[in-house]
mmCIF file of C-alpha atoms in Angstrom:
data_model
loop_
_atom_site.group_PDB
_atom_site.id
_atom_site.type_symbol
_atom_site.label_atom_id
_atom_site.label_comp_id
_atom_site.label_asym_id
_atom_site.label_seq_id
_atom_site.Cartn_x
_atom_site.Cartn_y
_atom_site.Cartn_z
ATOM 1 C CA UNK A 1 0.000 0.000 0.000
ATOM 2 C CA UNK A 2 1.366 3.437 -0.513
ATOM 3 C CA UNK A 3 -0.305 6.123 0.744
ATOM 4 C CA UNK A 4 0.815 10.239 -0.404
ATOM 5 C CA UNK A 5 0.098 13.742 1.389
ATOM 6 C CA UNK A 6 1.327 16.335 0.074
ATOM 7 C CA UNK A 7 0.136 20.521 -0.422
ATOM 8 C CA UNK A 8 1.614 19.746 -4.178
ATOM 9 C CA UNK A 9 2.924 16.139 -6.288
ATOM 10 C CA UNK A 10 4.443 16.347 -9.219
ATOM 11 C CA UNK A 11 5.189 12.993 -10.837
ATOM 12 C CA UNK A 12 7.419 14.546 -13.663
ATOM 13 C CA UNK A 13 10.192 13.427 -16.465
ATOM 14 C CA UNK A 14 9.287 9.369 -16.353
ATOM 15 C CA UNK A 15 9.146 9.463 -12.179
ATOM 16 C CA UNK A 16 6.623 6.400 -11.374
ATOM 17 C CA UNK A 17 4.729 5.901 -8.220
ATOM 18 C CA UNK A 18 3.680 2.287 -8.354
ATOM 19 C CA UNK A 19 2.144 -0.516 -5.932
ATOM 20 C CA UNK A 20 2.524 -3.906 -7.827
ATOM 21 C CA UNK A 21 2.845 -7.817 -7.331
ATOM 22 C CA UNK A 22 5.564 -9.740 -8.771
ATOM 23 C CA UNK A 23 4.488 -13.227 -7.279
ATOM 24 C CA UNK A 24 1.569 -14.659 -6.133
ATOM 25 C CA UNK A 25 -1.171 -12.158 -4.449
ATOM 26 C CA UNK A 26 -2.494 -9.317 -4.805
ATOM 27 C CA UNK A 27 -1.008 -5.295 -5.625
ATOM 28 C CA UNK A 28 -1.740 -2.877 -3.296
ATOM 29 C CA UNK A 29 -3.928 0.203 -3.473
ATOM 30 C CA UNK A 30 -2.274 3.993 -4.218
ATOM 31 C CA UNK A 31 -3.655 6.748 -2.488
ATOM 32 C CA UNK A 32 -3.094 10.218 -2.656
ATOM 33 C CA UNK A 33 -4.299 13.055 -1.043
ATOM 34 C CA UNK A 34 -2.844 17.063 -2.220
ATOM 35 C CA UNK A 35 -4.155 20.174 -2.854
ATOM 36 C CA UNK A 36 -2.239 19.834 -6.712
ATOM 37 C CA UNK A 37 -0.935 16.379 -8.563
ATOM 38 C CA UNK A 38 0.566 16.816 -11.998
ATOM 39 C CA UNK A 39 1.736 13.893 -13.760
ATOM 40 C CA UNK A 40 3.583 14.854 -16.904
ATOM 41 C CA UNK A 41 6.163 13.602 -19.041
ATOM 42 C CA UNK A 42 8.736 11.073 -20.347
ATOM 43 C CA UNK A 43 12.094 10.479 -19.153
ATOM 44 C CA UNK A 44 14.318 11.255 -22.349
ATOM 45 C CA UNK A 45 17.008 7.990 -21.741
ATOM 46 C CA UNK A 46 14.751 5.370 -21.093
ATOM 47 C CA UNK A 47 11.530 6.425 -22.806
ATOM 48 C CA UNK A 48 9.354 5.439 -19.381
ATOM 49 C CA UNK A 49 6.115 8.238 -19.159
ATOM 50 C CA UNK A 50 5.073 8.979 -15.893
ATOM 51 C CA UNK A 51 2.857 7.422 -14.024
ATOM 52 C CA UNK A 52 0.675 6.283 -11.131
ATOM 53 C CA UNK A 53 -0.387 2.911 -11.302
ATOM 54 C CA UNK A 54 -1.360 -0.571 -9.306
ATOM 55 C CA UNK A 55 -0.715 -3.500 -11.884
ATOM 56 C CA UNK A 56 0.067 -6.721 -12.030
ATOM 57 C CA UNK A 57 2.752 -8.164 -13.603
ATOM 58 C CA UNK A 58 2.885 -10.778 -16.228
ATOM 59 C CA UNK A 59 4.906 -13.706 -14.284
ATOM 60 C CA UNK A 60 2.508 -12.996 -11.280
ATOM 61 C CA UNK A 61 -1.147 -14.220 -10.324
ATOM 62 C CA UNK A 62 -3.387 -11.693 -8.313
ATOM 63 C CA UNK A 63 -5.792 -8.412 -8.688
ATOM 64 C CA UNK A 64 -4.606 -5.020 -9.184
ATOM 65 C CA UNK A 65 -5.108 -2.514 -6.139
ATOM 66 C CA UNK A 66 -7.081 0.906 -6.780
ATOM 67 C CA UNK A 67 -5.853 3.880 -7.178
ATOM 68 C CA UNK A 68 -7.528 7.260 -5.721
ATOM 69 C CA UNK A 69 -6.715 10.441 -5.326
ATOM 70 C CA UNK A 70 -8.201 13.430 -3.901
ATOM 71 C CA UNK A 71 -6.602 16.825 -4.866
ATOM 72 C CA UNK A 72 -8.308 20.106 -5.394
ATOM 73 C CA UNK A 73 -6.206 20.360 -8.926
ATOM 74 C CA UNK A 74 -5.780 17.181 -11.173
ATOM 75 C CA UNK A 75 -3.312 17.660 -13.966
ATOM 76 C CA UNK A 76 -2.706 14.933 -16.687
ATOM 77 C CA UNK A 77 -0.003 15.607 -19.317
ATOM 78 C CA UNK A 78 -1.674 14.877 -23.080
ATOM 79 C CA UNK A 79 2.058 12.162 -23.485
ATOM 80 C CA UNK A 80 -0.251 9.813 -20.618
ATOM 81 C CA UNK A 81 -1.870 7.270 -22.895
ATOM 82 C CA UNK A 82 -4.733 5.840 -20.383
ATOM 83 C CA UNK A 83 -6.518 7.802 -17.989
ATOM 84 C CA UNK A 84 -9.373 6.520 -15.967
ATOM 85 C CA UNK A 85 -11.229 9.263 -13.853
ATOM 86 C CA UNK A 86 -14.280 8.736 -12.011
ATOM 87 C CA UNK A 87 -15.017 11.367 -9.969
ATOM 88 C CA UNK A 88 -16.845 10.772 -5.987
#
């Protein structure tokens, strides 16, 4: 589980704030709580975009966690290729 206060978050340049499984079981929920959260960009060397994400991965056997987060401002580069956003 990882769990994020902060007055502002940037998640910038390929930076990746992940809960995941690599073996059996499941990933853990992501949740953040700011006042601002931008997550923009792609690291220029390896090509990774940035990201917040539960998954898991393709050795491993389990369900992905949730992700939530609660910030007054919400800021999603146009480089992120899947955004999900349902609002509470």
């Amino acid at each position: 589980m990882i769990e994020l206060s902060a007055k502002t978050l940037e998640v910038i340049n390929g930076a990746l704030i992940t809960a995941s499984t690599l073996g059996n079981g499941d990933a853990g929920n992501t949740t953040i709580v700011a006042d601002s959260v931008l997550v923009d960009g792609i690291n220029d060397l390896s090509g990774v975009v940035s990201s917040i994400s539960s998954s898991v991965e393709s050795s491993a056997q389990g369900d992905g966690g949730s992700v939530n987060i609660t910030a007054s401002n919400l800021t999603i580069d146009q480089w992120q290729r899947r955004v999900a956003i349902e609002p509470n």
